Short mmCIF file of C-alpha atoms in Angstrom, two decimals:
data_model
loop_
_atom_site.label_atom_id
_atom_site.label_comp_id
_atom_site.label_asym_id
_atom_site.label_seq_id
_atom_site.Cartn_x
_atom_site.Cartn_y
_atom_site.Cartn_z
CA MET U 20 -11.68 -4.96 -60.99
CA ARG U 21 -10.62 -1.49 -62.13
CA ILE U 22 -9.56 -2.90 -65.52
CA ARG U 23 -12.97 -4.48 -65.97
CA THR U 24 -14.70 -1.25 -65.00
CA ALA U 25 -12.60 0.79 -67.38
CA ALA U 26 -13.32 -1.65 -70.18
CA LEU U 27 -17.01 -1.46 -69.45
CA VAL U 28 -16.97 2.33 -69.61
CA LEU U 29 -15.09 2.14 -72.93
CA VAL U 30 -17.68 -0.22 -74.37
CA CYS U 31 -20.46 2.15 -73.32
CA VAL U 32 -18.70 5.18 -74.80
CA THR U 33 -18.10 3.42 -78.11
CA GLY U 34 -21.73 2.42 -78.45
CA GLY U 35 -21.68 -1.15 -77.15
CA MET U 36 -24.41 -0.89 -74.52
CA LEU U 37 -24.88 -4.58 -73.71
CA HIS U 38 -23.97 -4.41 -70.03
CA ALA U 39 -25.76 -1.11 -69.46
CA GLN U 40 -28.96 -2.46 -71.02
CA ASP U 41 -28.89 -5.94 -69.50
CA PRO U 42 -26.63 -6.40 -66.47
CA MET U 43 -27.44 -10.10 -66.05
CA SER U 44 -24.23 -11.49 -67.54
CA ARG U 45 -22.07 -9.13 -65.49
CA ILE U 46 -23.96 -9.97 -62.31
CA GLU U 47 -23.62 -13.70 -62.98
CA GLN U 48 -19.89 -13.32 -63.59
CA GLU U 49 -19.25 -11.25 -60.47
CA THR U 50 -21.45 -13.54 -58.36
CA ALA U 51 -19.37 -16.52 -59.45
CA ASN U 52 -16.18 -14.61 -58.64
CA VAL U 53 -17.20 -13.65 -55.13
CA THR U 54 -19.11 -16.78 -54.03
CA PRO U 55 -16.13 -18.81 -52.70
CA ALA U 56 -14.95 -15.99 -50.41
CA ILE U 57 -18.49 -15.14 -49.29
CA THR U 58 -19.16 -18.80 -48.52
CA GLN U 59 -16.12 -18.86 -46.24
CA ILE U 60 -17.43 -15.75 -44.50
CA ARG U 61 -20.76 -17.49 -44.01
CA HIS U 62 -18.95 -20.40 -42.33
CA GLN U 63 -17.09 -17.99 -40.08
CA LEU U 64 -20.33 -16.25 -39.10
CA HIS U 65 -22.04 -19.57 -38.43
CA GLN U 66 -19.22 -20.79 -36.20
CA ASN U 67 -19.19 -17.54 -34.23
CA PRO U 68 -22.83 -16.56 -33.67
CA GLU U 69 -23.80 -13.68 -31.39
CA LEU U 70 -27.12 -12.99 -29.71
CA SER U 71 -29.28 -9.91 -30.22
CA ASN U 72 -27.60 -6.65 -29.18
CA ARG U 73 -24.34 -8.57 -28.72
CA GLU U 74 -23.19 -8.70 -32.38
CA GLU U 75 -19.86 -6.95 -31.79
CA LYS U 76 -17.57 -9.32 -33.74
CA THR U 77 -20.11 -9.80 -36.50
CA ALA U 78 -20.49 -6.06 -36.95
CA ALA U 79 -16.73 -5.59 -36.97
CA LEU U 80 -16.34 -8.23 -39.69
CA VAL U 81 -19.09 -6.61 -41.78
CA ALA U 82 -17.71 -3.09 -41.38
CA ASP U 83 -14.17 -4.18 -42.24
CA TYR U 84 -15.33 -5.95 -45.39
CA LEU U 85 -17.37 -2.96 -46.56
CA LYS U 86 -14.54 -0.53 -45.89
CA LYS U 87 -12.21 -2.65 -48.00
CA LEU U 88 -14.72 -2.31 -50.83
CA GLY U 89 -14.32 1.45 -50.50
CA LEU U 90 -17.82 2.15 -49.24
CA ASP U 91 -18.80 4.94 -46.87
CA VAL U 92 -19.40 3.00 -43.65
CA GLN U 93 -21.19 4.03 -40.45
CA THR U 94 -21.03 1.79 -37.37
CA GLY U 95 -22.70 1.74 -33.97
CA VAL U 96 -26.21 2.37 -35.29
CA ALA U 97 -28.74 0.89 -32.85
CA LYS U 98 -25.82 -0.51 -30.82
CA HIS U 99 -24.12 -2.78 -33.40
CA GLY U 100 -25.80 -1.91 -36.68
CA VAL U 101 -23.76 -1.08 -39.77
CA VAL U 102 -24.90 1.19 -42.60
CA ALA U 103 -22.87 1.58 -45.80
CA LEU U 104 -23.34 3.70 -48.92
CA LEU U 105 -22.40 2.77 -52.45
CA LYS U 106 -22.67 5.77 -54.77
CA GLY U 107 -22.99 4.77 -58.38
CA GLY U 108 -21.20 6.49 -61.23
CA LEU U 109 -24.46 7.65 -62.82
CA PRO U 110 -27.24 9.79 -61.37
CA GLY U 111 -30.30 7.97 -60.08
CA PRO U 112 -32.48 7.14 -57.09
CA VAL U 113 -31.57 5.71 -53.69
CA VAL U 114 -32.51 2.16 -52.72
CA ALA U 115 -31.82 0.26 -49.51
CA VAL U 116 -31.08 -3.42 -48.87
CA ARG U 117 -31.32 -4.90 -45.40
CA ALA U 118 -29.85 -8.01 -43.76
CA ASP U 119 -30.11 -9.13 -40.12
CA MET U 120 -27.08 -10.39 -38.20
CA ASP U 121 -28.12 -11.87 -34.83
CA ALA U 122 -28.33 -15.50 -33.74
CA LEU U 123 -30.52 -17.40 -31.27
CA PRO U 124 -30.13 -19.10 -27.86
CA VAL U 125 -30.33 -22.57 -29.46
CA THR U 126 -27.83 -25.41 -29.01
CA GLU U 127 -26.85 -26.62 -32.49
CA ALA U 128 -27.38 -30.29 -33.36
CA THR U 129 -26.24 -30.49 -36.98
CA ASN U 130 -23.39 -32.32 -38.65
CA LEU U 131 -22.05 -29.22 -40.37
CA PRO U 132 -18.25 -29.04 -40.28
CA PHE U 133 -18.64 -25.38 -39.29
CA ALA U 134 -21.30 -25.98 -36.62
CA SER U 135 -21.39 -23.59 -33.68
CA LYS U 136 -19.88 -24.65 -30.39
CA VAL U 137 -20.53 -21.28 -28.75
CA ARG U 138 -22.20 -21.27 -25.36
CA THR U 139 -23.46 -18.44 -23.21
CA THR U 140 -25.86 -17.55 -20.41
CA TYR U 141 -29.22 -16.24 -21.61
CA LEU U 142 -31.85 -15.03 -19.12
CA GLY U 143 -30.07 -16.89 -16.34
CA GLN U 144 -29.78 -20.23 -18.19
CA GLU U 145 -26.76 -21.74 -19.90
CA THR U 146 -27.40 -22.42 -23.57
CA GLY U 147 -25.75 -22.82 -26.93
CA VAL U 148 -25.85 -20.06 -29.53
CA MET U 149 -26.76 -20.85 -33.13
CA HIS U 150 -27.70 -19.23 -36.40
CA ALA U 151 -30.92 -21.22 -36.37
CA CYS U 152 -32.84 -18.83 -38.61
CA GLY U 153 -30.44 -18.17 -41.48
CA HIS U 154 -29.19 -14.73 -40.53
CA ASP U 155 -25.64 -15.85 -41.35
CA ILE U 156 -26.87 -16.52 -44.89
CA HIS U 157 -28.57 -13.10 -45.01
CA THR U 158 -25.44 -11.27 -43.88
CA ALA U 159 -23.18 -13.20 -46.26
CA VAL U 160 -25.52 -12.66 -49.22
CA GLN U 161 -25.66 -8.93 -48.58
CA LEU U 162 -21.87 -8.70 -48.41
CA GLY U 163 -21.83 -10.51 -51.74
CA VAL U 164 -24.33 -8.06 -53.19
CA ALA U 165 -22.14 -5.19 -52.00
CA SER U 166 -19.18 -6.77 -53.80
CA VAL U 167 -21.08 -7.36 -57.04
CA LEU U 168 -22.58 -3.88 -57.18
CA THR U 169 -19.26 -2.24 -56.26
CA SER U 170 -17.67 -3.96 -59.26
CA MET U 171 -20.40 -2.34 -61.39
CA LYS U 172 -20.12 1.05 -59.72
CA ALA U 173 -19.19 3.00 -62.85
CA THR U 174 -22.45 2.17 -64.60
CA LEU U 175 -24.67 1.98 -61.51
CA PRO U 176 -27.44 4.61 -61.81
CA GLY U 177 -27.99 5.79 -58.26
CA THR U 178 -27.07 4.97 -54.69
CA VAL U 179 -27.42 1.76 -52.69
CA LYS U 180 -27.70 1.86 -48.91
CA PHE U 181 -26.71 -1.41 -47.23
CA ILE U 182 -28.30 -1.86 -43.79
CA PHE U 183 -26.91 -4.61 -41.56
CA GLN U 184 -29.30 -4.87 -38.64
CA PRO U 185 -28.77 -6.24 -35.14
CA ALA U 186 -31.42 -7.71 -32.84
CA GLU U 187 -34.02 -8.81 -35.36
CA GLU U 188 -34.95 -11.63 -32.98
CA GLY U 189 -35.69 -9.02 -30.35
CA PRO U 190 -33.43 -7.32 -27.80
CA PRO U 191 -33.07 -8.78 -24.31
CA PRO U 192 -35.68 -7.66 -21.76
CA GLY U 193 -35.14 -4.07 -20.68
CA GLU U 194 -33.13 -3.14 -23.80
CA GLN U 195 -34.00 -1.36 -27.01
CA GLY U 196 -32.83 -2.67 -30.34
CA GLY U 197 -33.60 -3.93 -33.80
CA ALA U 198 -35.13 -2.23 -36.81
CA SER U 199 -37.24 0.19 -34.79
CA LEU U 200 -34.14 1.58 -33.08
CA MET U 201 -32.27 1.78 -36.40
CA VAL U 202 -35.12 3.84 -37.84
CA LYS U 203 -35.15 6.01 -34.72
CA GLU U 204 -31.39 6.60 -35.03
CA GLY U 205 -31.64 7.66 -38.66
CA ALA U 206 -30.70 4.57 -40.67
CA LEU U 207 -33.17 5.62 -43.37
CA GLN U 208 -31.95 9.22 -43.55
CA ASN U 209 -29.12 11.01 -45.32
CA PRO U 210 -29.98 9.85 -47.92
CA ARG U 211 -33.50 8.51 -47.62
CA PRO U 212 -34.17 5.52 -49.88
CA GLN U 213 -37.18 5.39 -52.15
CA ALA U 214 -37.58 1.65 -51.54
CA ILE U 215 -36.09 -1.13 -49.42
CA PHE U 216 -35.53 -4.81 -50.19
CA GLY U 217 -34.96 -7.77 -47.89
CA LEU U 218 -34.82 -11.56 -48.08
CA HIS U 219 -35.11 -14.50 -45.71
CA ALA U 220 -33.91 -18.09 -46.04
CA PHE U 221 -36.91 -20.43 -46.17
CA SER U 222 -36.79 -23.93 -44.66
CA GLU U 223 -39.69 -25.15 -46.80
CA MET U 224 -38.17 -24.31 -50.19
CA PRO U 225 -35.28 -25.90 -52.13
CA VAL U 226 -32.18 -24.04 -53.22
CA GLY U 227 -32.71 -22.23 -56.50
CA GLU U 228 -36.33 -21.30 -55.84
CA ILE U 229 -37.78 -17.97 -54.71
CA GLY U 230 -41.08 -17.25 -52.98
CA TYR U 231 -42.91 -13.98 -52.46
CA SER U 232 -46.21 -12.62 -51.19
CA GLU U 233 -48.10 -9.65 -52.56
CA GLY U 234 -49.48 -7.51 -49.76
CA PRO U 235 -49.36 -9.20 -46.33
CA ALA U 236 -46.24 -11.34 -46.06
CA LEU U 237 -45.60 -11.82 -42.33
CA SER U 238 -47.79 -11.16 -39.32
CA ALA U 239 -47.54 -8.72 -36.47
CA ALA U 240 -46.43 -10.25 -33.17
CA ASP U 241 -47.94 -9.15 -29.88
CA THR U 242 -46.72 -10.69 -26.62
CA TRP U 243 -48.50 -10.79 -23.30
CA GLU U 244 -48.10 -11.90 -19.70
CA VAL U 245 -50.99 -12.57 -17.34
CA LYS U 246 -51.05 -13.33 -13.61
CA ILE U 247 -53.99 -15.10 -11.97
CA THR U 248 -54.10 -14.92 -8.18
CA GLY U 249 -56.24 -17.23 -6.06
CA ARG U 250 -55.93 -18.66 -2.53
CA GLN U 251 -53.47 -21.35 -1.52
CA ALA U 252 -54.65 -24.52 0.23
CA HIS U 253 -53.82 -28.17 0.80
CA GLY U 254 -54.39 -30.32 -2.27
CA ALA U 255 -56.77 -32.48 -0.24
CA ARG U 256 -58.93 -29.46 0.72
CA PRO U 257 -59.78 -27.73 -2.58
CA GLU U 258 -62.89 -26.21 -1.03
CA LEU U 259 -60.61 -23.97 1.03
CA SER U 260 -58.80 -22.71 -2.06
CA ILE U 261 -59.45 -20.44 -4.96
CA ASP U 262 -57.61 -22.58 -7.47
CA PRO U 263 -55.58 -20.46 -9.93
CA ILE U 264 -54.58 -23.54 -11.94
CA VAL U 265 -58.18 -24.49 -12.73
CA THR U 266 -58.90 -20.83 -13.45
CA ALA U 267 -55.88 -20.65 -15.75
CA ALA U 268 -57.10 -23.74 -17.61
CA GLN U 269 -60.47 -22.05 -18.18
CA PHE U 270 -58.69 -18.89 -19.33
CA VAL U 271 -56.59 -20.87 -21.82
CA GLN U 272 -59.67 -22.52 -23.29
CA ALA U 273 -61.63 -19.27 -23.47
CA LEU U 274 -58.75 -17.47 -25.25
CA GLN U 275 -59.29 -19.70 -28.29
CA THR U 276 -62.64 -17.98 -28.88
CA ILE U 277 -60.71 -14.87 -29.92
CA ARG U 278 -59.79 -16.60 -33.16
CA SER U 279 -62.83 -18.83 -33.54
CA ARG U 280 -65.62 -16.47 -32.47
CA THR U 281 -64.28 -12.91 -32.56
CA PHE U 282 -62.39 -12.90 -35.86
CA SER U 283 -64.10 -13.45 -39.19
CA GLY U 284 -63.42 -16.80 -40.77
CA HIS U 285 -61.60 -14.88 -43.51
CA GLU U 286 -59.35 -13.02 -41.05
CA PRO U 287 -55.99 -14.73 -40.33
CA GLY U 288 -54.92 -14.91 -36.73
CA VAL U 289 -53.14 -17.07 -34.18
CA VAL U 290 -53.51 -17.14 -30.39
CA THR U 291 -50.81 -19.16 -28.61
CA ILE U 292 -50.08 -19.77 -24.94
CA GLY U 293 -46.36 -20.36 -24.62
CA THR U 294 -45.78 -20.83 -20.89
CA ILE U 295 -47.73 -21.63 -17.74
CA HIS U 296 -45.95 -21.41 -14.40
CA GLY U 297 -47.51 -22.17 -11.03
CA GLY U 298 -47.16 -24.36 -8.00
CA GLN U 299 -44.36 -25.90 -5.99
CA ARG U 300 -45.59 -29.35 -4.99
CA HIS U 301 -48.07 -32.01 -6.10
CA ASN U 302 -50.32 -31.67 -3.03
CA ILE U 303 -50.41 -27.89 -2.73
CA ILE U 304 -52.90 -25.72 -4.59
CA PRO U 305 -50.78 -22.62 -5.28
CA ALA U 306 -51.65 -18.99 -4.75
CA GLU U 307 -50.91 -17.80 -8.26
CA VAL U 308 -50.21 -18.81 -11.85
CA THR U 309 -48.42 -16.82 -14.57
CA LEU U 310 -49.04 -17.33 -18.28
CA THR U 311 -47.36 -15.85 -21.35
CA GLY U 312 -48.22 -16.04 -25.00
CA THR U 313 -48.37 -14.39 -28.39
CA ILE U 314 -51.12 -13.14 -30.70
CA ARG U 315 -50.47 -12.86 -34.44
CA THR U 316 -52.56 -10.68 -36.77
CA PHE U 317 -52.17 -8.82 -40.06
CA ARG U 318 -54.09 -5.63 -39.30
CA PRO U 319 -53.61 -3.18 -36.40
CA GLU U 320 -57.34 -3.07 -35.68
CA MET U 321 -57.36 -6.85 -35.20
CA SER U 322 -54.50 -6.59 -32.75
CA THR U 323 -56.46 -3.98 -30.81
CA LEU U 324 -59.55 -6.19 -30.84
CA ALA U 325 -57.58 -9.23 -29.68
CA GLU U 326 -56.10 -7.34 -26.74
CA ALA U 327 -59.51 -6.08 -25.69
CA ARG U 328 -60.94 -9.60 -25.81
CA LEU U 329 -58.00 -11.04 -23.83
CA ARG U 330 -58.58 -8.49 -21.09
CA ALA U 331 -62.33 -9.10 -21.05
CA ILE U 332 -61.90 -12.88 -20.94
CA LEU U 333 -59.40 -12.63 -18.09
CA LYS U 334 -61.75 -10.41 -16.11
CA GLY U 335 -64.76 -12.66 -16.67
CA VAL U 336 -63.03 -15.97 -15.94
CA THR U 337 -61.27 -14.77 -12.79
CA GLU U 338 -64.34 -13.02 -11.37
CA ALA U 339 -66.40 -16.15 -11.91
CA ALA U 340 -63.81 -18.17 -9.96
CA GLY U 341 -63.44 -15.63 -7.17
CA ALA U 342 -59.83 -15.05 -8.23
CA SER U 343 -58.17 -11.91 -9.55
CA GLY U 344 -56.43 -11.42 -12.86
CA GLU U 345 -53.80 -8.94 -13.96
CA VAL U 346 -52.41 -8.26 -17.43
CA VAL U 347 -48.81 -7.73 -16.36
CA ARG U 348 -47.87 -6.62 -19.86
CA TYR U 349 -49.32 -6.54 -23.35
CA GLU U 350 -46.71 -5.43 -25.85
CA ARG U 351 -47.00 -4.65 -29.51
CA GLY U 352 -44.02 -6.25 -31.22
CA ALA U 353 -43.09 -5.86 -34.84
CA PRO U 354 -46.03 -4.81 -37.01
CA ALA U 355 -47.08 -6.93 -39.97
CA THR U 356 -44.72 -6.99 -42.94
CA ILE U 357 -46.77 -5.77 -45.90
CA ASN U 358 -45.15 -5.88 -49.33
CA HIS U 359 -45.90 -2.72 -51.29
CA ASP U 360 -48.26 -3.69 -54.11
CA GLN U 361 -46.66 -1.79 -56.99
CA LEU U 362 -43.11 -2.48 -55.85
CA THR U 363 -43.95 -6.17 -55.68
CA ARG U 364 -45.37 -6.21 -59.20
CA ASP U 365 -42.32 -4.34 -60.46
CA SER U 366 -39.95 -6.72 -58.66
CA VAL U 367 -41.33 -10.11 -59.67
CA PRO U 368 -39.95 -9.93 -63.25
CA SER U 369 -36.47 -9.47 -61.79
CA LEU U 370 -36.90 -12.55 -59.61
CA GLU U 371 -38.06 -14.53 -62.62
CA ARG U 372 -35.11 -13.38 -64.72
CA ALA U 373 -32.69 -14.31 -61.94
CA VAL U 374 -33.80 -17.92 -61.37
CA GLY U 375 -36.35 -18.65 -64.11
CA LYS U 376 -40.08 -18.13 -64.08
CA ALA U 377 -40.81 -21.75 -63.14
CA LYS U 378 -38.80 -21.36 -59.92
CA VAL U 379 -40.62 -18.26 -58.65
CA SER U 380 -43.86 -18.82 -56.78
CA ARG U 381 -46.37 -16.69 -54.95
CA ILE U 382 -46.70 -18.08 -51.43
CA PRO U 383 -49.33 -17.43 -48.73
CA PRO U 384 -48.63 -15.04 -45.86
CA ALA U 385 -46.90 -16.61 -42.87
CA MET U 386 -47.63 -16.17 -39.18
CA GLY U 387 -43.96 -15.62 -38.42
CA SER U 388 -42.96 -12.06 -37.67
CA GLU U 389 -40.15 -9.85 -38.97
CA ASP U 390 -39.11 -6.39 -37.87
CA PHE U 391 -38.23 -5.54 -41.49
CA SER U 392 -41.75 -4.11 -41.19
CA PHE U 393 -40.41 -1.07 -39.33
CA PHE U 394 -38.42 -0.15 -42.44
CA ALA U 395 -41.26 -1.01 -44.83
CA ASN U 396 -43.62 1.22 -42.85
CA GLU U 397 -41.31 4.15 -43.60
CA VAL U 398 -40.61 3.52 -47.31
CA PRO U 399 -42.08 1.03 -49.80
CA GLY U 400 -40.68 -2.42 -49.08
CA PHE U 401 -40.43 -5.80 -50.78
CA TYR U 402 -39.44 -8.91 -48.86
CA PHE U 403 -38.98 -12.33 -50.45
CA ARG U 404 -38.03 -15.88 -49.48
CA LEU U 405 -34.83 -17.63 -50.54
CA GLY U 406 -34.89 -21.40 -50.93
CA GLN U 407 -32.34 -23.04 -48.64
CA ILE U 408 -32.80 -26.82 -48.80
CA LYS U 409 -30.23 -28.84 -50.71
CA PRO U 410 -32.06 -31.36 -52.93
CA GLY U 411 -32.17 -34.79 -51.32
CA THR U 412 -31.73 -33.46 -47.79
CA THR U 413 -33.98 -32.28 -45.00
CA THR U 414 -33.74 -29.49 -42.47
CA GLY U 415 -35.25 -28.64 -39.15
CA ASP U 416 -37.64 -25.72 -38.97
CA HIS U 417 -36.49 -22.20 -38.16
CA HIS U 418 -35.42 -21.75 -34.52
CA THR U 419 -34.64 -25.45 -34.02
CA PRO U 420 -31.30 -27.19 -33.30
CA THR U 421 -31.34 -29.08 -36.64
CA PHE U 422 -31.97 -26.07 -38.88
CA VAL U 423 -29.63 -26.16 -41.91
CA ALA U 424 -29.41 -23.56 -44.68
CA ASP U 425 -27.32 -24.89 -47.57
CA ASP U 426 -24.38 -22.92 -48.98
CA GLY U 427 -25.95 -23.28 -52.41
CA SER U 428 -28.48 -20.62 -51.49
CA ILE U 429 -25.73 -17.98 -51.27
CA PRO U 430 -25.02 -17.39 -54.98
CA VAL U 431 -28.77 -17.53 -55.72
CA GLY U 432 -29.38 -14.81 -53.14
CA ILE U 433 -26.48 -12.65 -54.35
CA LYS U 434 -27.53 -12.87 -58.00
CA THR U 435 -31.23 -12.29 -57.30
CA MET U 436 -30.81 -9.34 -54.97
CA SER U 437 -28.16 -7.72 -57.16
CA LEU U 438 -30.40 -7.93 -60.23
CA LEU U 439 -33.38 -6.68 -58.26
CA VAL U 440 -31.46 -3.60 -57.12
CA VAL U 441 -29.97 -2.83 -60.54
CA ASP U 442 -33.33 -3.24 -62.27
CA TYR U 443 -35.01 -0.95 -59.74
CA LEU U 444 -32.37 1.76 -60.11
CA SER U 445 -32.46 1.53 -63.90
CA LYS U 446 -36.25 1.79 -64.07
CA LYS U 447 -36.49 4.69 -61.62
CA ARG U 448 -33.61 6.85 -62.89
#
């Protein structure tokens, strides 16, 4: 690696500026060199997944790898986050790249030879643990990018900050974590990047293709819990009850008017009820019912409007039934991920150079949520999708036991992100 770097410097000094002007061939070469080892790391990560705020072994693996590259490494950020600096040999701006590391409480049901067998207790229930959203791919790709860019350090114009984030899926109840805590603990300081990039494996796109959105990319995610209290009675004597189950059913139906009658037809939004709990026996009308759900929007003012309508609907429905309603919690989760307009336009040519113009597509915003938004609210951000499906195969959706991200997506991600970073630094120097 040092011999290659020295040779590259010599070429530059003697007037041969090929690599400095167009780094593509060097990036392709280094990506090919590092892909076998990075693929093995991906397998190791997949076999040993760790839940949010529990990524101790994952973080140790990441930190050890980065230290061996000679990077300046900081650990313990937002519990198990890792931040590393690569200082290029030429002056230039600072850019950040972010990957998430945590897995999900999902029992894997794939035929992968490196499938997870890990089990744990999550919120009082025994469950498997699985990288069912591709975070093992994200972490592996970013380690590969660190390797590629380190090999090009002598001619790299600027500084790259690698952010490996825990708890993207959300910390356990009662704990802090994720991107918001990393920002709070200074992950974007000393030095502060001028832009940040991120990627996510995409279960609807084949390997070799890239998708992006200009402007809104992923929605905000609010969560709520509501309790409806009535009066318990025998199932044969409903007239003696105030039935919280019937009231809850009316509440569920009325909630749908938030999207259909409160939002404009041009305003994206989703209102979902995820759980309903109430009752102990078939012939007992219970005293109370608890419901939880999520509301997805792209603008803060729509989130505020949705919350106000939920509260008003709960009040109206329960008063009409003679019951009482309480919003136990209404929590703003990650805000919407909004790709910076100019940064997006500047980045798309790099994506097209990496995989070919025909394999880059503009895709509609998704109602999934990503706490990359906390970083992108601080500095301009660009977040894109990495195709993960091996041609001729199928995969389960994100967060399901049959989710499969193919190894073939790894070199595509390494090459694309590396070129994106180098192009950005070269343009902004």
